[in-house]
Amino acid sequence: MATERTFSIIKPDATRRNLTGAINAVFEKNGLRIVAQKRIQMSQAQAETFYGVHHERPFFKDLVSFMVSGPVVVQVLEGDNAVAKNRELMGATNPANAAEGTIRKLFAESIEANSVHGSDSPENAATEIAYFFAGSEIVG
Ligand code: CMP
C-alpha cells in the first residue's frame, strides 16, 4: 500500500462543539498521522475559491456562509491510502446515510454541518493541501 497524504477540514459545527480532539482520535486510532494542522478563520474569498467546483450548485451560498461561520481546523493526514481511508472514516456526506462508527454518523448535525471535509482524490488532495499549507508547515 502506498503512503499518501490527504487534506482534511474539521468544520465550524465541530469546532463549536469542542470536537477537534474527538475527531483527531478517530484519525489517529485508524492509522492516519496528522502531519500538519492549524485552526483558522476562513475568509469568504478563501471559502468561495476552495468550494469553487460547487459554484453552480443551489447550496453553494449557504455552504460558504457556513464555512465562515466559525473557526475550522485545516489538516494534512498521512498514511496508507490516506485519501480512501479518510473517506471511509468520514462516512457518507449526509449523516443520515453514514455508516455506524463513522465520524459523520457519530458527530455530524446535517448534510451541511457535517463536521469534516476530506479530499476525494490524490490529485485534489495535492491542490487542497497547497491551498492552505506551505511545504515547510508539513512535518511528516
Ligand atoms: P464537503 O465534503 O465539504 O464538500 C461539499 C460540501 O457541500 C459537502 O461536504 C456538504 O457539507 C455540503 N453540502 C451542503 N448541501 C449539500 C447537498 N445538498 N448535497 C451535497 N453536499 C452538500
JSON list of C-alpha atoms and ligand atoms in Angstrom, two decimals:
[
{"chain": "A", "resi": 1, "resn": "MET", "atom": "CA", "xyz": [0.00, 0.00, 0.00]},
{"chain": "A", "resi": 2, "resn": "ALA", "atom": "CA", "xyz": [1.21, 3.48, -0.84]},
{"chain": "A", "resi": 3, "resn": "THR", "atom": "CA", "xyz": [1.79, 6.13, 1.80]},
{"chain": "A", "resi": 4, "resn": "GLU", "atom": "CA", "xyz": [-0.30, 9.08, 0.76]},
{"chain": "A", "resi": 5, "resn": "ARG", "atom": "CA", "xyz": [-1.43, 12.47, 2.04]},
{"chain": "A", "resi": 6, "resn": "THR", "atom": "CA", "xyz": [-4.92, 13.87, 2.11]},
{"chain": "A", "resi": 7, "resn": "PHE", "atom": "CA", "xyz": [-6.43, 17.19, 3.10]},
{"chain": "A", "resi": 8, "resn": "SER", "atom": "CA", "xyz": [-8.99, 17.44, 5.90]},
{"chain": "A", "resi": 9, "resn": "ILE", "atom": "CA", "xyz": [-11.11, 20.20, 7.42]},
{"chain": "A", "resi": 10, "resn": "ILE", "atom": "CA", "xyz": [-12.77, 19.99, 10.82]},
{"chain": "A", "resi": 11, "resn": "LYS", "atom": "CA", "xyz": [-15.76, 22.23, 10.13]},
{"chain": "A", "resi": 12, "resn": "PRO", "atom": "CA", "xyz": [-17.37, 25.01, 12.25]},
{"chain": "A", "resi": 13, "resn": "ASP", "atom": "CA", "xyz": [-20.14, 22.78, 13.68]},
{"chain": "A", "resi": 14, "resn": "ALA", "atom": "CA", "xyz": [-17.44, 20.54, 15.16]},
{"chain": "A", "resi": 15, "resn": "THR", "atom": "CA", "xyz": [-15.08, 23.25, 16.46]},
{"chain": "A", "resi": 16, "resn": "ARG", "atom": "CA", "xyz": [-18.10, 24.96, 18.04]},
{"chain": "A", "resi": 17, "resn": "ARG", "atom": "CA", "xyz": [-18.88, 21.76, 19.99]},
{"chain": "A", "resi": 18, "resn": "ASN", "atom": "CA", "xyz": [-15.22, 21.25, 21.02]},
{"chain": "A", "resi": 19, "resn": "LEU", "atom": "CA", "xyz": [-14.92, 18.05, 18.98]},
{"chain": "A", "resi": 20, "resn": "THR", "atom": "CA", "xyz": [-11.45, 18.60, 17.44]},
{"chain": "A", "resi": 21, "resn": "GLY", "atom": "CA", "xyz": [-9.77, 16.12, 19.78]},
{"chain": "A", "resi": 22, "resn": "ALA", "atom": "CA", "xyz": [-12.52, 13.50, 19.44]},
{"chain": "A", "resi": 23, "resn": "ILE", "atom": "CA", "xyz": [-12.29, 13.64, 15.63]},
{"chain": "A", "resi": 24, "resn": "ASN", "atom": "CA", "xyz": [-8.48, 13.57, 15.68]},
{"chain": "A", "resi": 25, "resn": "ALA", "atom": "CA", "xyz": [-8.66, 10.50, 17.92]},
{"chain": "A", "resi": 26, "resn": "VAL", "atom": "CA", "xyz": [-10.61, 8.68, 15.18]},
{"chain": "A", "resi": 27, "resn": "PHE", "atom": "CA", "xyz": [-7.90, 9.56, 12.63]},
{"chain": "A", "resi": 28, "resn": "GLU", "atom": "CA", "xyz": [-5.04, 8.51, 14.92]},
{"chain": "A", "resi": 29, "resn": "LYS", "atom": "CA", "xyz": [-6.70, 5.29, 16.12]},
{"chain": "A", "resi": 30, "resn": "ASN", "atom": "CA", "xyz": [-7.14, 4.28, 12.48]},
{"chain": "A", "resi": 31, "resn": "GLY", "atom": "CA", "xyz": [-3.59, 4.81, 11.27]},
{"chain": "A", "resi": 32, "resn": "LEU", "atom": "CA", "xyz": [-3.73, 8.36, 9.93]},
{"chain": "A", "resi": 33, "resn": "ARG", "atom": "CA", "xyz": [-0.98, 10.68, 11.16]},
{"chain": "A", "resi": 34, "resn": "ILE", "atom": "CA", "xyz": [-1.69, 14.43, 11.48]},
{"chain": "A", "resi": 35, "resn": "VAL", "atom": "CA", "xyz": [1.41, 15.87, 9.79]},
{"chain": "A", "resi": 36, "resn": "ALA", "atom": "CA", "xyz": [0.11, 19.45, 9.62]},
{"chain": "A", "resi": 37, "resn": "GLN", "atom": "CA", "xyz": [-2.71, 21.24, 11.41]},
{"chain": "A", "resi": 38, "resn": "LYS", "atom": "CA", "xyz": [-3.87, 24.79, 12.06]},
{"chain": "A", "resi": 39, "resn": "ARG", "atom": "CA", "xyz": [-7.00, 26.44, 13.38]},
{"chain": "A", "resi": 40, "resn": "ILE", "atom": "CA", "xyz": [-8.06, 29.32, 11.15]},
{"chain": "A", "resi": 41, "resn": "GLN", "atom": "CA", "xyz": [-10.98, 31.61, 10.43]},
{"chain": "A", "resi": 42, "resn": "MET", "atom": "CA", "xyz": [-11.61, 31.09, 6.70]},
{"chain": "A", "resi": 43, "resn": "SER", "atom": "CA", "xyz": [-12.33, 34.24, 4.73]},
{"chain": "A", "resi": 44, "resn": "GLN", "atom": "CA", "xyz": [-15.31, 34.49, 2.38]},
{"chain": "A", "resi": 45, "resn": "ALA", "atom": "CA", "xyz": [-12.92, 34.59, -0.61]},
{"chain": "A", "resi": 46, "resn": "GLN", "atom": "CA", "xyz": [-10.97, 31.54, 0.60]},
{"chain": "A", "resi": 47, "resn": "ALA", "atom": "CA", "xyz": [-14.18, 29.53, 1.08]},
{"chain": "A", "resi": 48, "resn": "GLU", "atom": "CA", "xyz": [-15.58, 30.58, -2.31]},
{"chain": "A", "resi": 49, "resn": "THR", "atom": "CA", "xyz": [-12.38, 29.55, -4.08]},
{"chain": "A", "resi": 50, "resn": "PHE", "atom": "CA", "xyz": [-11.99, 26.32, -2.12]},
{"chain": "A", "resi": 51, "resn": "TYR", "atom": "CA", "xyz": [-15.54, 25.24, -2.99]},
{"chain": "A", "resi": 52, "resn": "GLY", "atom": "CA", "xyz": [-15.41, 26.78, -6.49]},
{"chain": "A", "resi": 53, "resn": "VAL", "atom": "CA", "xyz": [-16.30, 23.44, -8.10]},
{"chain": "A", "resi": 54, "resn": "HIS", "atom": "CA", "xyz": [-19.74, 23.73, -6.41]},
{"chain": "A", "resi": 55, "resn": "HIS", "atom": "CA", "xyz": [-20.31, 27.30, -7.61]},
{"chain": "A", "resi": 56, "resn": "GLU", "atom": "CA", "xyz": [-23.41, 26.45, -9.67]},
{"chain": "A", "resi": 57, "resn": "ARG", "atom": "CA", "xyz": [-24.99, 24.24, -7.01]},
{"chain": "A", "resi": 58, "resn": "PRO", "atom": "CA", "xyz": [-28.06, 25.55, -5.17]},
{"chain": "A", "resi": 59, "resn": "PHE", "atom": "CA", "xyz": [-26.35, 25.01, -1.81]},
{"chain": "A", "resi": 60, "resn": "PHE", "atom": "CA", "xyz": [-23.18, 27.00, -2.69]},
{"chain": "A", "resi": 61, "resn": "LYS", "atom": "CA", "xyz": [-24.09, 30.27, -0.94]},
{"chain": "A", "resi": 62, "resn": "ASP", "atom": "CA", "xyz": [-25.19, 28.53, 2.27]},
{"chain": "A", "resi": 63, "resn": "LEU", "atom": "CA", "xyz": [-22.13, 26.27, 2.21]},
{"chain": "A", "resi": 64, "resn": "VAL", "atom": "CA", "xyz": [-19.77, 29.26, 2.02]},
{"chain": "A", "resi": 65, "resn": "SER", "atom": "CA", "xyz": [-21.69, 31.09, 4.79]},
{"chain": "A", "resi": 66, "resn": "PHE", "atom": "CA", "xyz": [-21.47, 28.02, 6.97]},
{"chain": "A", "resi": 67, "resn": "MET", "atom": "CA", "xyz": [-17.74, 27.54, 6.39]},
{"chain": "A", "resi": 68, "resn": "VAL", "atom": "CA", "xyz": [-17.01, 31.12, 7.52]},
{"chain": "A", "resi": 69, "resn": "SER", "atom": "CA", "xyz": [-19.43, 30.97, 10.48]},
{"chain": "A", "resi": 70, "resn": "GLY", "atom": "CA", "xyz": [-16.66, 29.97, 12.91]},
{"chain": "A", "resi": 71, "resn": "PRO", "atom": "CA", "xyz": [-13.16, 28.57, 13.14]},
{"chain": "A", "resi": 72, "resn": "VAL", "atom": "CA", "xyz": [-12.12, 25.50, 11.19]},
{"chain": "A", "resi": 73, "resn": "VAL", "atom": "CA", "xyz": [-9.11, 23.22, 11.63]},
{"chain": "A", "resi": 74, "resn": "VAL", "atom": "CA", "xyz": [-7.29, 22.50, 8.37]},
{"chain": "A", "resi": 75, "resn": "GLN", "atom": "CA", "xyz": [-5.11, 19.42, 8.36]},
{"chain": "A", "resi": 76, "resn": "VAL", "atom": "CA", "xyz": [-2.86, 17.18, 6.34]},
{"chain": "A", "resi": 77, "resn": "LEU", "atom": "CA", "xyz": [-3.32, 13.48, 7.15]},
{"chain": "A", "resi": 78, "resn": "GLU", "atom": "CA", "xyz": [-0.74, 10.89, 6.12]},
{"chain": "A", "resi": 79, "resn": "GLY", "atom": "CA", "xyz": [-0.97, 7.12, 5.94]},
{"chain": "A", "resi": 80, "resn": "ASP", "atom": "CA", "xyz": [-1.50, 4.10, 3.70]},
{"chain": "A", "resi": 81, "resn": "ASN", "atom": "CA", "xyz": [-4.13, 5.02, 1.10]},
{"chain": "A", "resi": 82, "resn": "ALA", "atom": "CA", "xyz": [-4.92, 8.13, 3.14]},
{"chain": "A", "resi": 83, "resn": "VAL", "atom": "CA", "xyz": [-7.47, 9.57, 0.68]},
{"chain": "A", "resi": 84, "resn": "ALA", "atom": "CA", "xyz": [-9.69, 6.48, 0.63]},
{"chain": "A", "resi": 85, "resn": "LYS", "atom": "CA", "xyz": [-9.06, 5.69, 4.30]},
{"chain": "A", "resi": 86, "resn": "ASN", "atom": "CA", "xyz": [-10.17, 9.16, 5.37]},
{"chain": "A", "resi": 87, "resn": "ARG", "atom": "CA", "xyz": [-13.31, 8.99, 3.23]},
{"chain": "A", "resi": 88, "resn": "GLU", "atom": "CA", "xyz": [-14.15, 5.65, 4.82]},
{"chain": "A", "resi": 89, "resn": "LEU", "atom": "CA", "xyz": [-13.64, 7.11, 8.31]},
{"chain": "A", "resi": 90, "resn": "MET", "atom": "CA", "xyz": [-15.76, 10.19, 7.48]},
{"chain": "A", "resi": 91, "resn": "GLY", "atom": "CA", "xyz": [-18.75, 8.27, 6.14]},
{"chain": "A", "resi": 92, "resn": "ALA", "atom": "CA", "xyz": [-21.37, 9.50, 3.67]},
{"chain": "A", "resi": 93, "resn": "THR", "atom": "CA", "xyz": [-21.79, 13.25, 3.05]},
{"chain": "A", "resi": 94, "resn": "ASN", "atom": "CA", "xyz": [-25.30, 13.11, 4.51]},
{"chain": "A", "resi": 95, "resn": "PRO", "atom": "CA", "xyz": [-25.04, 11.82, 8.08]},
{"chain": "A", "resi": 96, "resn": "ALA", "atom": "CA", "xyz": [-28.45, 10.17, 7.63]},
{"chain": "A", "resi": 97, "resn": "ASN", "atom": "CA", "xyz": [-26.71, 7.78, 5.20]},
{"chain": "A", "resi": 98, "resn": "ALA", "atom": "CA", "xyz": [-23.42, 7.41, 7.08]},
{"chain": "A", "resi": 99, "resn": "ALA", "atom": "CA", "xyz": [-22.35, 4.02, 8.38]},
{"chain": "A", "resi": 100, "resn": "GLU", "atom": "CA", "xyz": [-22.17, 3.24, 12.10]},
{"chain": "A", "resi": 101, "resn": "GLY", "atom": "CA", "xyz": [-18.92, 4.36, 13.73]},
{"chain": "A", "resi": 102, "resn": "THR", "atom": "CA", "xyz": [-18.03, 6.91, 11.06]},
{"chain": "A", "resi": 103, "resn": "ILE", "atom": "CA", "xyz": [-17.22, 10.49, 12.03]},
{"chain": "A", "resi": 104, "resn": "ARG", "atom": "CA", "xyz": [-20.33, 11.87, 10.36]},
{"chain": "A", "resi": 105, "resn": "LYS", "atom": "CA", "xyz": [-22.57, 9.25, 11.96]},
{"chain": "A", "resi": 106, "resn": "LEU", "atom": "CA", "xyz": [-21.03, 10.00, 15.35]},
{"chain": "A", "resi": 107, "resn": "PHE", "atom": "CA", "xyz": [-20.87, 13.78, 15.16]},
{"chain": "A", "resi": 108, "resn": "ALA", "atom": "CA", "xyz": [-22.49, 15.46, 12.14]},
{"chain": "A", "resi": 109, "resn": "GLU", "atom": "CA", "xyz": [-25.63, 17.55, 12.52]},
{"chain": "A", "resi": 110, "resn": "SER", "atom": "CA", "xyz": [-26.81, 17.74, 8.89]},
{"chain": "A", "resi": 111, "resn": "ILE", "atom": "CA", "xyz": [-25.64, 17.42, 5.27]},
{"chain": "A", "resi": 112, "resn": "GLU", "atom": "CA", "xyz": [-24.28, 20.96, 5.54]},
{"chain": "A", "resi": 113, "resn": "ALA", "atom": "CA", "xyz": [-22.99, 20.87, 9.12]},
{"chain": "A", "resi": 114, "resn": "ASN", "atom": "CA", "xyz": [-21.33, 17.53, 8.51]},
{"chain": "A", "resi": 115, "resn": "SER", "atom": "CA", "xyz": [-18.27, 18.07, 10.74]},
{"chain": "A", "resi": 116, "resn": "VAL", "atom": "CA", "xyz": [-15.50, 17.16, 8.29]},
{"chain": "A", "resi": 117, "resn": "HIS", "atom": "CA", "xyz": [-14.28, 17.57, 4.72]},
{"chain": "A", "resi": 118, "resn": "GLY", "atom": "CA", "xyz": [-11.84, 15.19, 3.07]},
{"chain": "A", "resi": 119, "resn": "SER", "atom": "CA", "xyz": [-10.26, 15.22, -0.40]},
{"chain": "A", "resi": 120, "resn": "ASP", "atom": "CA", "xyz": [-11.90, 12.92, -2.95]},
{"chain": "A", "resi": 121, "resn": "SER", "atom": "CA", "xyz": [-8.76, 12.05, -4.96]},
{"chain": "A", "resi": 122, "resn": "PRO", "atom": "CA", "xyz": [-4.97, 12.22, -4.58]},
{"chain": "A", "resi": 123, "resn": "GLU", "atom": "CA", "xyz": [-4.90, 14.96, -7.27]},
{"chain": "A", "resi": 124, "resn": "ASN", "atom": "CA", "xyz": [-7.42, 17.12, -5.41]},
{"chain": "A", "resi": 125, "resn": "ALA", "atom": "CA", "xyz": [-5.60, 16.39, -2.14]},
{"chain": "A", "resi": 126, "resn": "ALA", "atom": "CA", "xyz": [-2.40, 17.89, -3.56]},
{"chain": "A", "resi": 127, "resn": "THR", "atom": "CA", "xyz": [-4.28, 21.01, -4.75]},
{"chain": "A", "resi": 128, "resn": "GLU", "atom": "CA", "xyz": [-6.18, 21.44, -1.49]},
{"chain": "A", "resi": 129, "resn": "ILE", "atom": "CA", "xyz": [-3.06, 20.94, 0.66]},
{"chain": "A", "resi": 130, "resn": "ALA", "atom": "CA", "xyz": [-1.16, 23.54, -1.36]},
{"chain": "A", "resi": 131, "resn": "TYR", "atom": "CA", "xyz": [-4.07, 25.97, -0.97]},
{"chain": "A", "resi": 132, "resn": "PHE", "atom": "CA", "xyz": [-3.71, 26.05, 2.82]},
{"chain": "A", "resi": 133, "resn": "PHE", "atom": "CA", "xyz": [-0.17, 24.93, 3.65]},
{"chain": "A", "resi": 134, "resn": "ALA", "atom": "CA", "xyz": [3.38, 25.85, 2.72]},
{"chain": "A", "resi": 135, "resn": "GLY", "atom": "CA", "xyz": [5.65, 22.82, 2.32]},
{"chain": "A", "resi": 136, "resn": "SER", "atom": "CA", "xyz": [7.59, 23.92, 5.41]},
{"chain": "A", "resi": 137, "resn": "GLU", "atom": "CA", "xyz": [4.45, 23.60, 7.57]},
{"chain": "A", "resi": 138, "resn": "ILE", "atom": "CA", "xyz": [4.08, 19.89, 6.82]},
{"chain": "A", "resi": 139, "resn": "VAL", "atom": "CA", "xyz": [6.26, 17.72, 9.03]},
{"chain": "A", "resi": 140, "resn": "GLY", "atom": "CA", "xyz": [6.00, 14.02, 8.31]},
{"chain": "B", "resi": 1, "resn": "CMP", "atom": "P1", "xyz": [-17.76, 18.55, 1.60]},
{"chain": "B", "resi": 1, "resn": "CMP", "atom": "O1", "xyz": [-17.11, 17.20, 1.58]},
{"chain": "B", "resi": 1, "resn": "CMP", "atom": "O2", "xyz": [-17.08, 19.60, 2.41]},
{"chain": "B", "resi": 1, "resn": "CMP", "atom": "O3", "xyz": [-17.95, 19.07, 0.10]},
{"chain": "B", "resi": 1, "resn": "CMP", "atom": "C1", "xyz": [-19.02, 19.92, -0.30]},
{"chain": "B", "resi": 1, "resn": "CMP", "atom": "C2", "xyz": [-19.99, 20.17, 0.79]},
{"chain": "B", "resi": 1, "resn": "CMP", "atom": "O4", "xyz": [-21.22, 20.72, 0.43]},
{"chain": "B", "resi": 1, "resn": "CMP", "atom": "C3", "xyz": [-20.34, 18.84, 1.44]},
{"chain": "B", "resi": 1, "resn": "CMP", "atom": "O5", "xyz": [-19.24, 18.37, 2.18]},
{"chain": "B", "resi": 1, "resn": "CMP", "atom": "C4", "xyz": [-21.57, 19.23, 2.26]},
{"chain": "B", "resi": 1, "resn": "CMP", "atom": "O6", "xyz": [-21.27, 19.59, 3.57]},
{"chain": "B", "resi": 1, "resn": "CMP", "atom": "C5", "xyz": [-22.09, 20.48, 1.55]},
{"chain": "B", "resi": 1, "resn": "CMP", "atom": "N1", "xyz": [-23.48, 20.36, 1.14]},
{"chain": "B", "resi": 1, "resn": "CMP", "atom": "C6", "xyz": [-24.48, 21.15, 1.56]},
{"chain": "B", "resi": 1, "resn": "CMP", "atom": "N2", "xyz": [-25.63, 20.79, 0.98]},
{"chain": "B", "resi": 1, "resn": "CMP", "atom": "C7", "xyz": [-25.37, 19.76, 0.17]},
{"chain": "B", "resi": 1, "resn": "CMP", "atom": "C8", "xyz": [-26.15, 18.94, -0.71]},
{"chain": "B", "resi": 1, "resn": "CMP", "atom": "N3", "xyz": [-27.46, 19.13, -0.84]},
{"chain": "B", "resi": 1, "resn": "CMP", "atom": "N4", "xyz": [-25.53, 17.95, -1.39]},
{"chain": "B", "resi": 1, "resn": "CMP", "atom": "C9", "xyz": [-24.18, 17.75, -1.26]},
{"chain": "B", "resi": 1, "resn": "CMP", "atom": "N5", "xyz": [-23.39, 18.50, -0.44]},
{"chain": "B", "resi": 1, "resn": "CMP", "atom": "C10", "xyz": [-23.99, 19.48, 0.26]}
]
